[in-house]
Structures are given as C-alpha cells and as structure tokens.
Amino acid sequence: MAEFSAKDVAELRKQTGCGMMDCKNALKDANGDFEAAVKILREKGMAAVAKKASRIAAEGIVDVMTIGNTTAIVEVNSETDFVAKNAIFQAFVKDVLKTIIANKPADVDALLACKFEGEGEGTVSDALAEKTGTIGEKLSIRRFTVVEGAVSTYIHGLGATGVVVSFDTDVADKAEFAECAKNVALQTAAMPVQYLDKDAVPAEVLAEEKNILIAQMQQDPKMANKPQQVLEKIVEGKL
C-alpha cells in the first residue's frame, strides 16, 4: 500500500488546486510519489493552474531593486506568511538587495559571505542569523538574479510573485517602450513561462507536454475515439 500522510494530501491540494479525494487518489496511484501525483492530476486535466505545481513550498517574499543600470531580484523564505508581512523582515530583504547590487555575487554562498549593506558590521550570513533570532523563525535566501541594462519589473501584492524582464533596446527612454515593457512584465507575472520561445524548449520537455495533452484529450469522451495521429496533430497546434 502506498505510504503518504494527510499532510502530503494537503500540500498536493495547495500546489494544484485539486479536491481532497482527487489528490488522495493521485498519491495512491503514484505510490506516494509527490511529483508523479502532480503529473497524474495534470494528465487528467484536474490541475487547472499549472504554475501552482511548481510553486515553492515555503512562505516569504520576492522583491526587486534598481540602482543605476543594475537591477536585482531576490527570493527570501520564511516559515509563515505572517513573518513575510513583518516590516523588519521586509527591510532586511531590501538591505539584501542593496548588498547584491553592490557586490554582484556569483551565488547564494558568495552572497552570504559579503559585507551586509544594512545595520551592523558583519556579513549577510551574520545578519541572516541575527534576524532569525529577532523574528523567531528560520529565514533563508533561496535565490537571486542580477540584470544589467533596460528592464521592466513587477512585484505582485506584498511579494508573492516578482518579475524582471530584460530588453535589448536602444529606445529605453521612450514612453512607448516603458508602456510596452510594463505590459510584458504584467503578462509574465500572470502567465509565467520557463522558456523564451519554442526553440529553447528541450526535446524531452516538449515530448512530455505532448503526452500530457494527449492524455487529457483521451479523458474527453468527445475525443477519446479519435485516432492517435489526429490527437497528435491537435496537440501540435496547441504547443
């Protein structure tokens, strides 16, 4: 018998938006494998919001900052959304962004070793430990990116979603560009994508998405009896 807990069912519901019994049955069919259960729900057309399936199972915020020609975006995790709304936590994230822009570290480990651009004389690691003690929850810097040049940014709500879109343009000072760039950032936040265009999608990812779409159509009584080659042509038009 597959081994999974009520907590697993709850987390699958949170990440896919599916009903409790659907999630329970998917975990059972997947022998407790969480990612396989997500795939099963997608194939059945139940996981309507695919972006939820890739959401990080942690609270926290995403924030962005631009200084001069440099823009940084960072994700800092906390244990609860209550802390994510804390003014001390939010100010700490701003100081982390200042540190990123000032030092342009290669990765999170390098960032943790940088001198913190906020209060105190220590490193980012020291500040992280201090804020963890002050706030009373484990905090962690999960990831960040630094971008140079023309960008458009967007932060949704209090930091649930953050977007930085980089543009190769010589009209960055034009009002028309600013409006267009803003709309691209909003669209990216609303419908997040992993790749810039179809040519950038790895063959194995494309094949898996085709299989999922075909499996979804086979669940539809109106489509189930159509030949495989017909389904494949329909899928080609959707991708």
mmCIF file of C-alpha atoms in Angstrom:
data_model
loop_
_atom_site.group_PDB
_atom_site.id
_atom_site.type_symbol
_atom_site.label_atom_id
_atom_site.label_comp_id
_atom_site.label_asym_id
_atom_site.label_seq_id
_atom_site.Cartn_x
_atom_site.Cartn_y
_atom_site.Cartn_z
ATOM 1 C CA MET A 1 0.000 0.000 0.000
ATOM 2 C CA ALA A 2 1.279 3.471 -0.894
ATOM 3 C CA GLU A 3 2.598 5.453 2.059
ATOM 4 C CA PHE A 4 1.604 9.108 2.318
ATOM 5 C CA SER A 5 0.197 11.332 5.026
ATOM 6 C CA ALA A 6 -2.690 13.754 5.368
ATOM 7 C CA LYS A 7 -0.046 16.485 5.186
ATOM 8 C CA ASP A 8 1.004 15.193 1.754
ATOM 9 C CA VAL A 9 -2.603 15.354 0.570
ATOM 10 C CA ALA A 10 -2.961 18.902 1.907
ATOM 11 C CA GLU A 11 0.262 20.020 0.207
ATOM 12 C CA LEU A 12 -0.829 18.485 -3.110
ATOM 13 C CA ARG A 13 -4.150 20.321 -2.815
ATOM 14 C CA LYS A 14 -2.300 23.560 -2.134
ATOM 15 C CA GLN A 15 0.021 23.176 -5.106
ATOM 16 C CA THR A 16 -2.519 22.001 -7.695
ATOM 17 C CA GLY A 17 -5.848 23.428 -6.553
ATOM 18 C CA CYS A 18 -7.482 19.976 -6.862
ATOM 19 C CA GLY A 19 -10.001 18.380 -4.498
ATOM 20 C CA MET A 20 -9.008 16.303 -1.485
ATOM 21 C CA MET A 21 -10.169 12.940 -2.881
ATOM 22 C CA ASP A 22 -8.574 13.640 -6.266
ATOM 23 C CA CYS A 23 -5.265 14.359 -4.535
ATOM 24 C CA LYS A 24 -5.575 11.315 -2.291
ATOM 25 C CA ASN A 25 -6.282 9.030 -5.252
ATOM 26 C CA ALA A 26 -3.427 10.543 -7.271
ATOM 27 C CA LEU A 27 -0.967 9.907 -4.435
ATOM 28 C CA LYS A 28 -2.297 6.364 -4.126
ATOM 29 C CA ASP A 29 -1.866 5.732 -7.861
ATOM 30 C CA ALA A 30 1.625 7.247 -7.703
ATOM 31 C CA ASN A 31 2.628 5.068 -4.729
ATOM 32 C CA GLY A 32 3.206 8.181 -2.655
ATOM 33 C CA ASP A 33 5.490 9.883 -5.216
ATOM 34 C CA PHE A 34 4.559 13.579 -4.989
ATOM 35 C CA GLU A 35 5.822 14.685 -8.423
ATOM 36 C CA ALA A 36 4.234 11.665 -10.090
ATOM 37 C CA ALA A 37 0.935 12.560 -8.408
ATOM 38 C CA VAL A 38 1.133 16.088 -9.828
ATOM 39 C CA LYS A 39 1.673 14.604 -13.291
ATOM 40 C CA ILE A 40 -1.306 12.267 -12.883
ATOM 41 C CA LEU A 41 -3.547 15.193 -11.961
ATOM 42 C CA ARG A 42 -2.294 17.189 -14.938
ATOM 43 C CA GLU A 43 -2.935 14.284 -17.307
ATOM 44 C CA LYS A 44 -6.493 14.063 -16.013
ATOM 45 C CA GLY A 45 -6.911 17.791 -16.595
ATOM 46 C CA MET A 46 -7.528 18.400 -12.906
ATOM 47 C CA ALA A 47 -4.526 20.610 -12.141
ATOM 48 C CA ALA A 48 -6.014 23.609 -13.884
ATOM 49 C CA VAL A 49 -3.355 26.060 -12.779
ATOM 50 C CA ALA A 50 -0.048 24.519 -13.803
ATOM 51 C CA LYS A 51 2.018 27.254 -12.176
ATOM 52 C CA LYS A 52 0.853 26.051 -8.749
ATOM 53 C CA ALA A 53 2.594 22.748 -9.310
ATOM 54 C CA SER A 54 5.976 24.456 -9.459
ATOM 55 C CA ARG A 55 5.419 26.766 -6.526
ATOM 56 C CA ILE A 56 7.946 26.698 -3.700
ATOM 57 C CA ALA A 57 6.511 25.044 -0.588
ATOM 58 C CA ALA A 58 7.616 27.870 1.680
ATOM 59 C CA GLU A 59 6.462 31.330 2.663
ATOM 60 C CA GLY A 60 8.428 34.515 2.143
ATOM 61 C CA ILE A 61 8.662 37.308 -0.388
ATOM 62 C CA VAL A 62 10.201 38.221 -3.692
ATOM 63 C CA ASP A 63 11.471 41.785 -4.031
ATOM 64 C CA VAL A 64 13.297 43.808 -6.648
ATOM 65 C CA MET A 65 15.528 46.888 -6.650
ATOM 66 C CA THR A 66 17.201 49.001 -9.321
ATOM 67 C CA ILE A 67 20.218 51.216 -8.639
ATOM 68 C CA GLY A 68 21.677 52.959 -11.668
ATOM 69 C CA ASN A 69 21.864 50.467 -14.512
ATOM 70 C CA THR A 70 21.713 47.382 -12.279
ATOM 71 C CA THR A 71 18.588 45.513 -11.188
ATOM 72 C CA ALA A 72 18.440 42.675 -8.672
ATOM 73 C CA ILE A 73 15.596 40.358 -7.746
ATOM 74 C CA VAL A 74 15.723 38.076 -4.703
ATOM 75 C CA GLU A 75 13.559 35.459 -3.004
ATOM 76 C CA VAL A 76 13.875 35.217 0.775
ATOM 77 C CA ASN A 77 11.917 32.476 2.533
ATOM 78 C CA SER A 78 10.370 32.393 5.987
ATOM 79 C CA GLU A 79 8.336 29.716 7.745
ATOM 80 C CA THR A 80 4.992 31.566 7.778
ATOM 81 C CA ASP A 81 3.243 34.242 5.745
ATOM 82 C CA PHE A 82 2.803 36.198 8.987
ATOM 83 C CA VAL A 83 6.545 36.837 9.100
ATOM 84 C CA ALA A 84 6.582 37.648 5.385
ATOM 85 C CA LYS A 85 4.391 40.661 6.218
ATOM 86 C CA ASN A 86 6.708 41.773 9.037
ATOM 87 C CA ALA A 87 8.268 45.228 8.486
ATOM 88 C CA ILE A 88 11.617 44.105 9.952
ATOM 89 C CA PHE A 89 11.730 41.159 7.550
ATOM 90 C CA GLN A 90 10.821 43.355 4.574
ATOM 91 C CA ALA A 91 13.521 45.899 5.479
ATOM 92 C CA PHE A 92 16.058 43.068 5.736
ATOM 93 C CA VAL A 93 15.162 41.931 2.213
ATOM 94 C CA LYS A 94 15.738 45.491 0.926
ATOM 95 C CA ASP A 95 19.190 45.517 2.522
ATOM 96 C CA VAL A 96 19.956 42.133 0.957
ATOM 97 C CA LEU A 97 19.092 43.628 -2.434
ATOM 98 C CA LYS A 98 21.451 46.557 -1.788
ATOM 99 C CA THR A 99 24.187 44.053 -0.943
ATOM 100 C CA ILE A 100 23.554 42.078 -4.122
ATOM 101 C CA ILE A 101 23.752 45.178 -6.314
ATOM 102 C CA ALA A 102 26.882 46.449 -4.557
ATOM 103 C CA ASN A 103 28.771 43.144 -4.824
ATOM 104 C CA LYS A 104 27.170 41.172 -7.685
ATOM 105 C CA PRO A 105 27.995 37.826 -6.028
ATOM 106 C CA ALA A 106 28.076 34.667 -8.144
ATOM 107 C CA ASP A 107 25.689 32.633 -5.994
ATOM 108 C CA VAL A 108 23.936 32.468 -2.618
ATOM 109 C CA ASP A 109 27.040 31.163 -0.825
ATOM 110 C CA ALA A 110 29.061 34.102 -2.149
ATOM 111 C CA LEU A 111 26.288 36.495 -1.127
ATOM 112 C CA LEU A 112 26.254 35.141 2.424
ATOM 113 C CA ALA A 113 29.974 35.943 2.699
ATOM 114 C CA CYS A 114 29.529 39.573 1.539
ATOM 115 C CA LYS A 115 29.575 42.512 3.945
ATOM 116 C CA PHE A 116 25.957 43.306 4.753
ATOM 117 C CA GLU A 117 24.748 46.666 3.432
ATOM 118 C CA GLY A 118 22.378 47.139 6.369
ATOM 119 C CA GLU A 119 22.892 47.730 10.070
ATOM 120 C CA GLY A 120 25.904 46.121 11.702
ATOM 121 C CA GLU A 121 29.436 45.312 10.603
ATOM 122 C CA GLY A 122 29.078 41.634 9.786
ATOM 123 C CA THR A 123 28.296 39.562 6.723
ATOM 124 C CA VAL A 124 24.949 38.727 5.162
ATOM 125 C CA SER A 125 25.190 35.372 6.938
ATOM 126 C CA ASP A 126 25.580 37.179 10.274
ATOM 127 C CA ALA A 127 22.612 39.430 9.518
ATOM 128 C CA LEU A 128 20.516 36.433 8.490
ATOM 129 C CA ALA A 129 21.276 34.688 11.787
ATOM 130 C CA GLU A 130 20.534 37.866 13.747
ATOM 131 C CA LYS A 131 17.188 38.414 12.007
ATOM 132 C CA THR A 132 16.277 34.752 12.509
ATOM 133 C CA GLY A 133 16.821 35.252 16.236
ATOM 134 C CA THR A 134 14.933 38.555 16.341
ATOM 135 C CA ILE A 135 11.933 37.392 14.325
ATOM 136 C CA GLY A 136 11.838 33.885 15.774
ATOM 137 C CA GLU A 137 11.629 31.960 12.505
ATOM 138 C CA LYS A 138 14.167 30.302 10.252
ATOM 139 C CA LEU A 139 14.926 32.605 7.317
ATOM 140 C CA SER A 140 16.771 31.634 4.164
ATOM 141 C CA ILE A 141 17.882 33.348 0.973
ATOM 142 C CA ARG A 142 16.786 30.945 -1.734
ATOM 143 C CA ARG A 143 17.907 32.607 -4.982
ATOM 144 C CA PHE A 144 18.635 35.882 -6.728
ATOM 145 C CA THR A 145 19.453 37.273 -10.166
ATOM 146 C CA VAL A 146 21.278 40.416 -11.274
ATOM 147 C CA VAL A 147 20.438 42.084 -14.591
ATOM 148 C CA GLU A 148 22.172 44.993 -16.301
ATOM 149 C CA GLY A 149 20.520 47.398 -18.743
ATOM 150 C CA ALA A 150 16.937 48.102 -19.770
ATOM 151 C CA VAL A 151 14.406 46.185 -17.697
ATOM 152 C CA SER A 152 10.794 46.189 -16.622
ATOM 153 C CA THR A 153 9.893 44.956 -13.141
ATOM 154 C CA TYR A 154 6.737 43.965 -11.319
ATOM 155 C CA ILE A 155 6.003 42.767 -7.791
ATOM 156 C CA HIS A 156 2.549 41.347 -7.121
ATOM 157 C CA GLY A 157 0.948 42.163 -3.789
ATOM 158 C CA LEU A 158 3.376 42.008 -0.881
ATOM 159 C CA GLY A 159 5.874 39.924 -2.823
ATOM 160 C CA ALA A 160 4.076 36.703 -3.718
ATOM 161 C CA THR A 161 5.357 36.986 -7.294
ATOM 162 C CA GLY A 162 8.196 39.006 -8.772
ATOM 163 C CA VAL A 163 9.252 39.600 -12.368
ATOM 164 C CA VAL A 164 12.247 41.185 -14.072
ATOM 165 C CA VAL A 165 12.182 41.267 -17.874
ATOM 166 C CA SER A 166 15.401 42.275 -19.645
ATOM 167 C CA PHE A 167 15.245 44.052 -23.013
ATOM 168 C CA ASP A 168 17.833 44.584 -25.744
ATOM 169 C CA THR A 169 16.795 48.022 -26.990
ATOM 170 C CA ASP A 170 18.065 51.480 -27.865
ATOM 171 C CA VAL A 171 14.736 53.207 -27.110
ATOM 172 C CA ALA A 172 14.609 52.592 -23.356
ATOM 173 C CA ASP A 173 13.974 56.298 -22.751
ATOM 174 C CA LYS A 174 10.802 56.357 -24.867
ATOM 175 C CA ALA A 175 7.383 56.424 -23.200
ATOM 176 C CA GLU A 176 6.067 53.881 -25.697
ATOM 177 C CA PHE A 177 8.773 51.416 -24.684
ATOM 178 C CA ALA A 178 8.026 51.898 -20.986
ATOM 179 C CA GLU A 179 4.354 51.091 -21.559
ATOM 180 C CA CYS A 180 5.132 48.027 -23.675
ATOM 181 C CA ALA A 181 7.749 46.773 -21.193
ATOM 182 C CA LYS A 182 5.314 47.189 -18.302
ATOM 183 C CA ASN A 183 2.708 45.103 -20.120
ATOM 184 C CA VAL A 184 5.258 42.356 -20.834
ATOM 185 C CA ALA A 185 6.159 42.192 -17.130
ATOM 186 C CA LEU A 186 2.487 42.013 -16.129
ATOM 187 C CA GLN A 187 1.844 39.268 -18.682
ATOM 188 C CA THR A 188 4.854 37.309 -17.433
ATOM 189 C CA ALA A 189 3.597 37.519 -13.848
ATOM 190 C CA ALA A 190 0.100 36.404 -14.860
ATOM 191 C CA MET A 191 1.269 33.541 -17.103
ATOM 192 C CA PRO A 192 4.806 32.557 -16.062
ATOM 193 C CA VAL A 193 6.860 30.692 -18.649
ATOM 194 C CA GLN A 194 10.117 28.749 -18.473
ATOM 195 C CA TYR A 195 11.394 29.456 -21.972
ATOM 196 C CA LEU A 196 11.662 32.495 -24.242
ATOM 197 C CA ASP A 197 10.455 30.678 -27.374
ATOM 198 C CA LYS A 198 9.631 27.185 -28.653
ATOM 199 C CA ASP A 199 13.161 26.603 -29.969
ATOM 200 C CA ALA A 200 14.501 26.927 -26.412
ATOM 201 C CA VAL A 201 12.329 24.101 -25.056
ATOM 202 C CA PRO A 202 14.319 20.848 -24.545
ATOM 203 C CA ALA A 203 13.055 17.957 -26.674
ATOM 204 C CA GLU A 204 12.299 15.796 -23.629
ATOM 205 C CA VAL A 205 10.181 18.551 -22.050
ATOM 206 C CA LEU A 206 8.264 19.059 -25.292
ATOM 207 C CA ALA A 207 7.643 15.313 -25.569
ATOM 208 C CA GLU A 208 6.335 15.108 -22.004
ATOM 209 C CA GLU A 209 3.971 18.049 -22.538
ATOM 210 C CA LYS A 210 2.656 16.396 -25.716
ATOM 211 C CA ASN A 211 1.979 13.185 -23.799
ATOM 212 C CA ILE A 212 0.151 15.094 -21.062
ATOM 213 C CA LEU A 213 -2.059 16.929 -23.578
ATOM 214 C CA ILE A 214 -2.866 13.671 -25.386
ATOM 215 C CA ALA A 215 -3.730 12.014 -22.062
ATOM 216 C CA GLN A 216 -6.032 14.941 -21.246
ATOM 217 C CA MET A 217 -7.856 14.610 -24.575
ATOM 218 C CA GLN A 218 -8.251 10.869 -24.089
ATOM 219 C CA GLN A 219 -10.180 11.663 -20.907
ATOM 220 C CA ASP A 220 -12.686 13.650 -23.007
ATOM 221 C CA PRO A 221 -15.487 11.380 -24.339
ATOM 222 C CA LYS A 222 -15.692 13.517 -27.493
ATOM 223 C CA MET A 223 -12.001 12.978 -28.243
ATOM 224 C CA ALA A 224 -11.286 9.520 -26.828
ATOM 225 C CA ASN A 225 -12.129 7.590 -30.026
ATOM 226 C CA LYS A 226 -10.116 9.773 -32.381
ATOM 227 C CA PRO A 227 -7.032 8.143 -33.959
ATOM 228 C CA GLN A 228 -3.661 8.771 -32.304
ATOM 229 C CA GLN A 229 -2.364 10.679 -35.327
ATOM 230 C CA VAL A 230 -5.343 13.055 -35.162
ATOM 231 C CA LEU A 231 -4.703 13.730 -31.479
ATOM 232 C CA GLU A 232 -1.035 14.372 -32.218
ATOM 233 C CA LYS A 233 -1.942 16.944 -34.896
ATOM 234 C CA ILE A 234 -4.268 18.707 -32.471
ATOM 235 C CA VAL A 235 -1.509 18.777 -29.866
ATOM 236 C CA GLU A 236 0.947 20.223 -32.389
ATOM 237 C CA GLY A 237 -1.458 23.102 -32.892
ATOM 238 C CA LYS A 238 -1.672 23.739 -29.159
ATOM 239 C CA LEU A 239 2.058 23.811 -28.484
#
